[in-house]
Amino acid sequence: MSHGSNGLASRSGRRVVTACAGVMLLTAATGCGGNEDAGGSSATGTRAAPGTVVKPGSLEGFSTPESVLFAGDRWFISNVGAKADATGKDGDGYLTELNSAGTVTARRAMPRPGDPPLNAPKGLARTDNRVFVADIDRVVGYDVDTHGQVFEAALGGEGPALLNDLALLDSHTLLVTDTARGSVSRLDLETKRFEPVAAGLPGANGIALDSTGKLAYVVGVGADFGGGDVWRLDLAQNPVVPQRIGAVHGVLDGLAVLADGTLVVSDWVVSQGDQPGRITTYRPDGTEVTPVQLPENLHGPADFTVDAAGRNLWVPAMPDNRVVIVPLP
């Protein structure tokens, strides 16, 4: 992961900065949960619908943010930590909680004091009242309301692992990517057992299901972060044989599948250096549709998510230590 710090002008061309629970919130108009919501609604007490922000902008002050999760009327953001070490068991990772207006309510929501530390938390998923996060060689779960740890499943096996992204297959099963091993596994949330699904996916990173839940798409960073591809997995196959999609290639990280099958893919472009990243939409066959308009000099777009209204992307810019909200094309 690269490091960097860059300024951001709001879409309106003016910058208003407010301190919200220890995190800087930068949008065209901001609030800290009082009479204005984070999307810039008027000071009438009107709130945005859960999981929406009225105007694009940027949340500042994170610590290598990697993934964003919408969970009912709140959001969670995983922070790899100040050391920005994706594989280091250094105990400096945490999850931040925000409300539906985009205001930080708990900068270090999880783990709670006294619970085992997080090291380099990345991909997030949710079922019922539990939030799960991939943390190098294990998946950890927390109670959404109490923030207490309620689950842990260790991967095991030989060789290095880098569990990266999660997708909820059903109420008791997660799909988990492993970047180091180039694979996807199923994790049974009842038995805590991992079972292999597919291999041969160099640098497997982001994963998402289509609307049927029968097809999974995976994007990769490639071997040694040198560039990877987009893959489709037919989960009805046994064994599952990955199919490469089109000619999409890059240091691919985040992935979403829209209701109409459109793929939204983020690309660091390069894993090191100061070159801005990009996000692009593609048809299911890999044909490019249109780029997503990102702020200038946004680096390392990681595991983004689509808001509940399907209008905006919440994009963690890892080296920039911010989460940017941008509209879908």
Tab-separated table of C-alpha atoms in Angstrom:
chain	number	residue	atom	x	y	z
A	1	MET	CA	0.000	0.000	0.000
A	2	SER	CA	1.274	3.434	-0.833
A	3	HIS	CA	1.133	6.508	1.305
A	4	GLY	CA	0.070	10.026	0.465
A	5	SER	CA	-1.864	13.084	1.521
A	6	ASN	CA	-3.767	15.310	-0.837
A	7	GLY	CA	-6.290	18.109	-0.521
A	8	LEU	CA	-9.786	17.905	-1.989
A	9	ALA	CA	-12.035	20.659	-3.232
A	10	SER	CA	-15.738	19.997	-2.852
A	11	ARG	CA	-17.894	19.766	-5.962
A	12	SER	CA	-19.241	23.230	-5.274
A	13	GLY	CA	-15.741	24.646	-5.334
A	14	ARG	CA	-15.785	25.757	-1.719
A	15	ARG	CA	-14.533	23.967	1.343
A	16	VAL	CA	-16.245	23.868	4.710
A	17	VAL	CA	-14.454	21.864	7.389
A	18	THR	CA	-16.031	20.724	10.636
A	19	ALA	CA	-14.653	18.442	13.363
A	20	CYS	CA	-17.092	15.568	13.938
A	21	ALA	CA	-16.241	13.224	16.794
A	22	GLY	CA	-12.543	13.378	16.033
A	23	VAL	CA	-12.877	12.919	12.254
A	24	MET	CA	-12.848	15.814	9.797
A	25	LEU	CA	-15.942	16.011	7.630
A	26	LEU	CA	-15.482	17.923	4.379
A	27	THR	CA	-18.470	18.517	2.087
A	28	ALA	CA	-20.192	21.337	0.282
A	29	ALA	CA	-22.172	21.832	3.487
A	30	THR	CA	-21.642	19.878	6.677
A	31	GLY	CA	-23.077	19.150	10.072
A	32	CYS	CA	-22.265	17.140	13.157
A	33	GLY	CA	-25.619	15.561	13.795
A	34	GLY	CA	-27.326	18.726	14.979
A	35	ASN	CA	-29.755	20.565	12.710
A	36	GLU	CA	-27.898	19.772	9.485
A	37	ASP	CA	-27.115	16.359	8.113
A	38	ALA	CA	-23.769	15.539	6.539
A	39	GLY	CA	-25.188	15.745	3.068
A	40	GLY	CA	-26.000	19.418	3.385
A	41	SER	CA	-29.729	19.475	4.118
A	42	SER	CA	-31.182	22.694	5.468
A	43	ALA	CA	-31.212	23.417	9.187
A	44	THR	CA	-34.778	22.210	9.653
A	45	GLY	CA	-34.035	18.917	11.332
A	46	THR	CA	-34.804	16.949	8.143
A	47	ARG	CA	-32.672	13.826	7.959
A	48	ALA	CA	-31.474	11.900	4.934
A	49	ALA	CA	-32.857	8.408	4.421
A	50	PRO	CA	-30.711	5.670	5.992
A	51	GLY	CA	-27.577	5.011	3.992
A	52	THR	CA	-27.787	8.167	1.891
A	53	VAL	CA	-25.889	11.416	1.773
A	54	VAL	CA	-27.542	14.252	-0.121
A	55	LYS	CA	-24.407	15.779	-1.645
A	56	PRO	CA	-21.070	14.240	-2.576
A	57	GLY	CA	-18.125	15.182	-0.422
A	58	SER	CA	-15.385	13.661	1.700
A	59	LEU	CA	-14.912	12.266	5.187
A	60	GLU	CA	-11.410	12.966	6.423
A	61	GLY	CA	-9.159	11.760	9.220
A	62	PHE	CA	-9.222	7.976	8.923
A	63	SER	CA	-6.259	5.640	9.350
A	64	THR	CA	-5.758	3.786	6.052
A	65	PRO	CA	-9.480	3.142	5.433
A	66	GLU	CA	-10.093	-0.002	3.384
A	67	SER	CA	-13.779	-0.945	3.305
A	68	VAL	CA	-17.223	0.628	3.807
A	69	LEU	CA	-20.359	-1.250	4.905
A	70	PHE	CA	-23.971	-0.079	5.050
A	71	ALA	CA	-25.721	-1.728	8.031
A	72	GLY	CA	-29.251	-0.451	8.486
A	73	ASP	CA	-29.161	3.134	9.678
A	74	ARG	CA	-25.402	3.209	10.240
A	75	TRP	CA	-22.168	2.797	8.356
A	76	PHE	CA	-18.944	1.025	9.319
A	77	ILE	CA	-15.504	1.755	7.891
A	78	SER	CA	-12.498	-0.524	8.435
A	79	ASN	CA	-9.140	1.123	9.191
A	80	VAL	CA	-5.966	-0.889	8.554
A	81	GLY	CA	-4.186	1.441	10.986
A	82	ALA	CA	-1.485	4.055	11.188
A	83	LYS	CA	1.284	1.666	10.144
A	84	ALA	CA	-0.651	0.940	6.912
A	85	ASP	CA	0.686	-2.617	7.001
A	86	ALA	CA	-1.818	-4.901	5.275
A	87	THR	CA	-0.200	-8.059	6.658
A	88	GLY	CA	1.252	-6.832	9.957
A	89	LYS	CA	-0.144	-8.236	13.204
A	90	ASP	CA	0.411	-4.930	14.937
A	91	GLY	CA	-2.930	-4.478	16.690
A	92	ASP	CA	-3.555	-0.955	15.381
A	93	GLY	CA	-6.655	-1.666	13.242
A	94	TYR	CA	-10.226	-0.675	14.089
A	95	LEU	CA	-13.732	-0.057	12.753
A	96	THR	CA	-15.331	3.399	12.710
A	97	GLU	CA	-19.110	3.820	13.023
A	98	LEU	CA	-21.144	6.590	11.390
A	99	ASN	CA	-24.855	7.369	11.419
A	100	SER	CA	-27.046	7.674	8.326
A	101	ALA	CA	-26.190	11.375	8.003
A	102	GLY	CA	-22.494	10.605	7.647
A	103	THR	CA	-21.528	11.812	11.122
A	104	VAL	CA	-18.952	9.788	13.024
A	105	THR	CA	-20.532	8.416	16.194
A	106	ALA	CA	-17.603	6.232	17.314
A	107	ARG	CA	-14.188	6.676	15.765
A	108	ARG	CA	-12.927	3.438	17.339
A	109	ALA	CA	-16.158	1.520	17.637
A	110	MET	CA	-14.593	-1.940	17.423
A	111	PRO	CA	-12.786	-3.585	19.042
A	112	ARG	CA	-13.900	-2.399	22.450
A	113	PRO	CA	-11.287	-1.970	25.190
A	114	GLY	CA	-10.533	-5.410	26.574
A	115	ASP	CA	-11.487	-7.284	23.408
A	116	PRO	CA	-8.744	-8.867	21.282
A	117	PRO	CA	-7.149	-6.315	18.927
A	118	LEU	CA	-7.664	-6.008	15.201
A	119	ASN	CA	-4.531	-5.980	13.096
A	120	ALA	CA	-5.287	-4.968	9.513
A	121	PRO	CA	-9.080	-5.145	9.036
A	122	LYS	CA	-10.302	-4.996	5.447
A	123	GLY	CA	-13.508	-6.321	3.840
A	124	LEU	CA	-16.797	-6.124	5.741
A	125	ALA	CA	-20.109	-7.989	5.669
A	126	ARG	CA	-23.215	-8.064	7.822
A	127	THR	CA	-25.946	-10.514	8.755
A	128	ASP	CA	-28.608	-9.905	11.399
A	129	ASN	CA	-26.981	-7.814	14.132
A	130	ARG	CA	-23.423	-8.930	13.432
A	131	VAL	CA	-20.698	-7.219	11.424
A	132	PHE	CA	-17.849	-9.388	10.132
A	133	VAL	CA	-14.406	-8.237	9.032
A	134	ALA	CA	-11.488	-9.971	7.307
A	135	ASP	CA	-8.271	-9.603	9.320
A	136	ILE	CA	-5.235	-11.191	7.602
A	137	ASP	CA	-5.782	-14.874	8.491
A	138	ARG	CA	-9.111	-14.814	10.316
A	139	VAL	CA	-12.611	-13.416	10.182
A	140	VAL	CA	-13.852	-11.562	13.256
A	141	GLY	CA	-17.455	-10.724	14.117
A	142	TYR	CA	-18.942	-8.001	16.329
A	143	ASP	CA	-22.355	-7.254	17.765
A	144	VAL	CA	-23.648	-4.118	16.020
A	145	ASP	CA	-25.314	-2.760	19.169
A	146	THR	CA	-22.807	-3.589	21.920
A	147	HIS	CA	-19.673	-3.473	19.709
A	148	GLY	CA	-18.436	-6.576	21.546
A	149	GLN	CA	-16.609	-9.363	19.721
A	150	VAL	CA	-18.899	-12.375	19.229
A	151	PHE	CA	-17.130	-14.428	16.547
A	152	GLU	CA	-13.702	-15.498	15.330
A	153	ALA	CA	-12.737	-18.058	12.708
A	154	ALA	CA	-9.070	-18.720	11.908
A	155	LEU	CA	-8.161	-19.744	8.351
A	156	GLY	CA	-5.360	-22.204	9.076
A	157	GLY	CA	-3.333	-23.953	6.419
A	158	GLU	CA	0.233	-23.507	5.291
A	159	GLY	CA	1.854	-20.427	3.812
A	160	PRO	CA	0.989	-16.750	4.143
A	161	ALA	CA	-2.607	-15.600	3.911
A	162	LEU	CA	-4.212	-12.247	3.207
A	163	LEU	CA	-7.964	-12.492	3.684
A	164	ASN	CA	-9.282	-9.411	1.972
A	165	ASP	CA	-12.956	-9.103	1.075
A	166	LEU	CA	-16.233	-10.671	2.216
A	167	ALA	CA	-19.580	-11.271	0.528
A	168	LEU	CA	-22.672	-12.616	2.260
A	169	LEU	CA	-23.828	-15.729	0.386
A	170	ASP	CA	-26.674	-16.470	2.805
A	171	SER	CA	-27.475	-15.865	6.463
A	172	HIS	CA	-24.906	-18.412	7.653
A	173	THR	CA	-22.263	-18.347	4.881
A	174	LEU	CA	-19.629	-15.830	3.793
A	175	LEU	CA	-17.492	-15.874	0.665
A	176	VAL	CA	-13.930	-14.795	1.496
A	177	THR	CA	-11.122	-13.803	-0.862
A	178	ASP	CA	-7.486	-14.543	-0.080
A	179	THR	CA	-5.134	-12.232	-1.959
A	180	ALA	CA	-1.963	-14.109	-1.019
A	181	ARG	CA	-3.301	-17.490	-2.097
A	182	GLY	CA	-5.339	-16.233	-5.058
A	183	SER	CA	-8.442	-18.041	-3.915
A	184	VAL	CA	-12.030	-17.812	-2.680
A	185	SER	CA	-13.421	-19.821	0.232
A	186	ARG	CA	-16.765	-20.362	1.899
A	187	LEU	CA	-16.919	-19.688	5.632
A	188	ASP	CA	-19.694	-21.422	7.562
A	189	LEU	CA	-20.648	-19.021	10.357
A	190	GLU	CA	-22.016	-21.870	12.476
A	191	THR	CA	-19.132	-24.359	12.257
A	192	LYS	CA	-16.441	-21.680	11.639
A	193	ARG	CA	-14.978	-23.869	8.912
A	194	PHE	CA	-13.460	-22.610	5.652
A	195	GLU	CA	-14.037	-24.644	2.494
A	196	PRO	CA	-12.335	-23.895	-0.855
A	197	VAL	CA	-14.509	-22.571	-3.678
A	198	ALA	CA	-12.088	-21.502	-6.405
A	199	ALA	CA	-8.362	-20.999	-6.961
A	200	GLY	CA	-6.206	-19.582	-9.732
A	201	LEU	CA	-7.314	-15.978	-9.146
A	202	PRO	CA	-4.026	-14.041	-8.921
A	203	GLY	CA	-4.240	-11.474	-6.144
A	204	ALA	CA	-7.961	-12.116	-5.510
A	205	ASN	CA	-9.330	-8.972	-3.876
A	206	GLY	CA	-12.870	-7.585	-4.160
A	207	ILE	CA	-15.841	-9.940	-4.395
A	208	ALA	CA	-19.542	-9.317	-5.049
A	209	LEU	CA	-22.623	-11.359	-5.923
A	210	ASP	CA	-25.087	-10.600	-8.693
A	211	SER	CA	-28.783	-10.088	-7.949
A	212	THR	CA	-29.506	-13.830	-8.231
A	213	GLY	CA	-26.854	-14.792	-5.689
A	214	LYS	CA	-25.724	-17.550	-8.025
A	215	LEU	CA	-22.850	-15.719	-9.710
A	216	ALA	CA	-19.913	-14.186	-7.889
A	217	TYR	CA	-17.481	-11.733	-9.456
A	218	VAL	CA	-13.912	-11.308	-8.222
A	219	VAL	CA	-11.343	-8.659	-9.077
A	220	GLY	CA	-7.630	-9.087	-8.509
A	221	VAL	CA	-4.508	-7.052	-7.949
A	222	GLY	CA	-2.450	-9.743	-9.657
A	223	ALA	CA	0.602	-11.621	-8.499
A	224	ASP	CA	2.837	-9.337	-6.436
A	225	PHE	CA	0.323	-6.509	-7.009
A	226	GLY	CA	1.445	-6.299	-10.614
A	227	GLY	CA	-2.034	-6.183	-12.152
A	228	GLY	CA	-5.000	-8.520	-12.168
A	229	ASP	CA	-8.271	-9.251	-13.918
A	230	VAL	CA	-12.027	-9.625	-13.417
A	231	TRP	CA	-13.374	-13.144	-12.921
A	232	ARG	CA	-16.852	-14.685	-12.844
A	233	LEU	CA	-17.640	-17.700	-10.656
A	234	ASP	CA	-20.699	-19.841	-11.356
A	235	LEU	CA	-21.395	-21.085	-7.839
A	236	ALA	CA	-23.613	-23.889	-9.168
A	237	GLN	CA	-20.571	-25.551	-10.751
A	238	ASN	CA	-18.675	-28.288	-8.948
A	239	PRO	CA	-15.837	-27.603	-9.139
A	240	VAL	CA	-16.135	-23.893	-9.784
A	241	VAL	CA	-14.034	-22.888	-12.805
A	242	PRO	CA	-13.223	-19.128	-12.868
A	243	GLN	CA	-13.964	-17.342	-16.147
A	244	ARG	CA	-11.991	-14.225	-17.032
A	245	ILE	CA	-14.248	-11.324	-18.028
A	246	GLY	CA	-13.236	-9.200	-21.023
A	247	ALA	CA	-9.892	-7.447	-21.091
A	248	VAL	CA	-10.282	-5.483	-17.855
A	249	HIS	CA	-6.863	-5.326	-16.204
A	250	GLY	CA	-5.288	-3.303	-13.417
A	251	VAL	CA	-4.523	-3.184	-9.698
A	252	LEU	CA	-8.188	-3.925	-9.050
A	253	ASP	CA	-9.613	-3.600	-5.545
A	254	GLY	CA	-13.280	-2.651	-5.036
A	255	LEU	CA	-16.229	-4.219	-6.831
A	256	ALA	CA	-20.008	-3.815	-6.933
A	257	VAL	CA	-22.625	-5.492	-9.115
A	258	LEU	CA	-25.641	-3.267	-9.769
A	259	ALA	CA	-29.194	-4.574	-10.154
A	260	ASP	CA	-28.948	-4.520	-13.957
A	261	GLY	CA	-25.703	-6.522	-13.915
A	262	THR	CA	-23.386	-3.551	-14.426
A	263	LEU	CA	-19.984	-4.057	-12.794
A	264	VAL	CA	-18.354	-1.164	-10.951
A	265	VAL	CA	-14.606	-1.689	-10.477
A	266	SER	CA	-11.935	0.368	-8.735
A	267	ASP	CA	-8.327	0.398	-9.927
A	268	TRP	CA	-5.324	1.724	-8.026
A	269	VAL	CA	-3.645	1.939	-11.496
A	270	VAL	CA	-0.307	1.390	-9.759
A	271	SER	CA	0.285	-0.084	-6.309
A	272	GLN	CA	3.090	2.383	-5.559
A	273	GLY	CA	3.639	5.988	-6.522
A	274	ASP	CA	1.496	9.083	-6.840
A	275	GLN	CA	-0.717	8.219	-9.802
A	276	PRO	CA	-4.441	8.752	-9.120
A	277	GLY	CA	-6.788	5.786	-9.084
A	278	ARG	CA	-9.978	5.344	-11.055
A	279	ILE	CA	-13.383	3.658	-10.938
A	280	THR	CA	-15.103	2.437	-14.093
A	281	THR	CA	-18.406	0.764	-14.942
A	282	TYR	CA	-18.524	-2.261	-17.263
A	283	ARG	CA	-21.159	-4.461	-18.845
A	284	PRO	CA	-21.223	-8.076	-17.579
A	285	ASP	CA	-19.054	-9.090	-20.556
A	286	GLY	CA	-16.342	-6.632	-19.548
A	287	THR	CA	-17.118	-3.936	-22.107
A	288	GLU	CA	-16.379	-0.509	-20.646
A	289	VAL	CA	-19.416	1.735	-20.177
A	290	THR	CA	-18.259	4.931	-18.475
A	291	PRO	CA	-15.807	6.167	-15.854
A	292	VAL	CA	-16.982	7.391	-12.468
A	293	GLN	CA	-15.995	11.018	-11.925
A	294	LEU	CA	-13.608	11.059	-8.967
A	295	PRO	CA	-12.023	14.058	-7.261
A	296	GLU	CA	-8.658	15.038	-8.658
A	297	ASN	CA	-5.702	13.255	-7.060
A	298	LEU	CA	-7.662	10.496	-5.335
A	299	HIS	CA	-5.306	7.612	-4.609
A	300	GLY	CA	-5.871	3.956	-3.827
A	301	PRO	CA	-9.661	3.572	-4.266
A	302	ALA	CA	-10.366	0.443	-2.245
A	303	ASP	CA	-13.434	-1.547	-1.175
A	304	PHE	CA	-16.219	0.952	-1.917
A	305	THR	CA	-19.947	0.412	-1.450
A	306	VAL	CA	-23.138	1.723	-3.040
A	307	ASP	CA	-25.559	3.614	-0.802
A	308	ALA	CA	-29.060	2.302	-0.121
A	309	ALA	CA	-30.602	4.560	-2.763
A	310	GLY	CA	-28.184	3.305	-5.422
A	311	ARG	CA	-27.057	6.852	-6.219
A	312	ASN	CA	-23.664	7.338	-4.593
A	313	LEU	CA	-20.471	5.390	-4.032
A	314	TRP	CA	-18.604	5.614	-0.729
A	315	VAL	CA	-14.973	5.158	-1.721
A	316	PRO	CA	-12.120	4.610	0.762
A	317	ALA	CA	-8.987	6.316	-0.530
A	318	MET	CA	-6.492	4.350	1.513
A	319	PRO	CA	-3.266	6.364	1.131
A	320	ASP	CA	-5.214	9.643	1.465
A	321	ASN	CA	-6.851	8.602	4.771
A	322	ARG	CA	-10.304	9.719	3.594
A	323	VAL	CA	-13.597	8.314	2.328
A	324	VAL	CA	-15.027	10.127	-0.679
A	325	ILE	CA	-18.714	10.149	-1.645
A	326	VAL	CA	-19.246	10.378	-5.408
A	327	PRO	CA	-22.331	9.916	-7.606
A	328	LEU	CA	-22.736	6.931	-9.874
A	329	PRO	CA	-22.904	7.890	-13.580
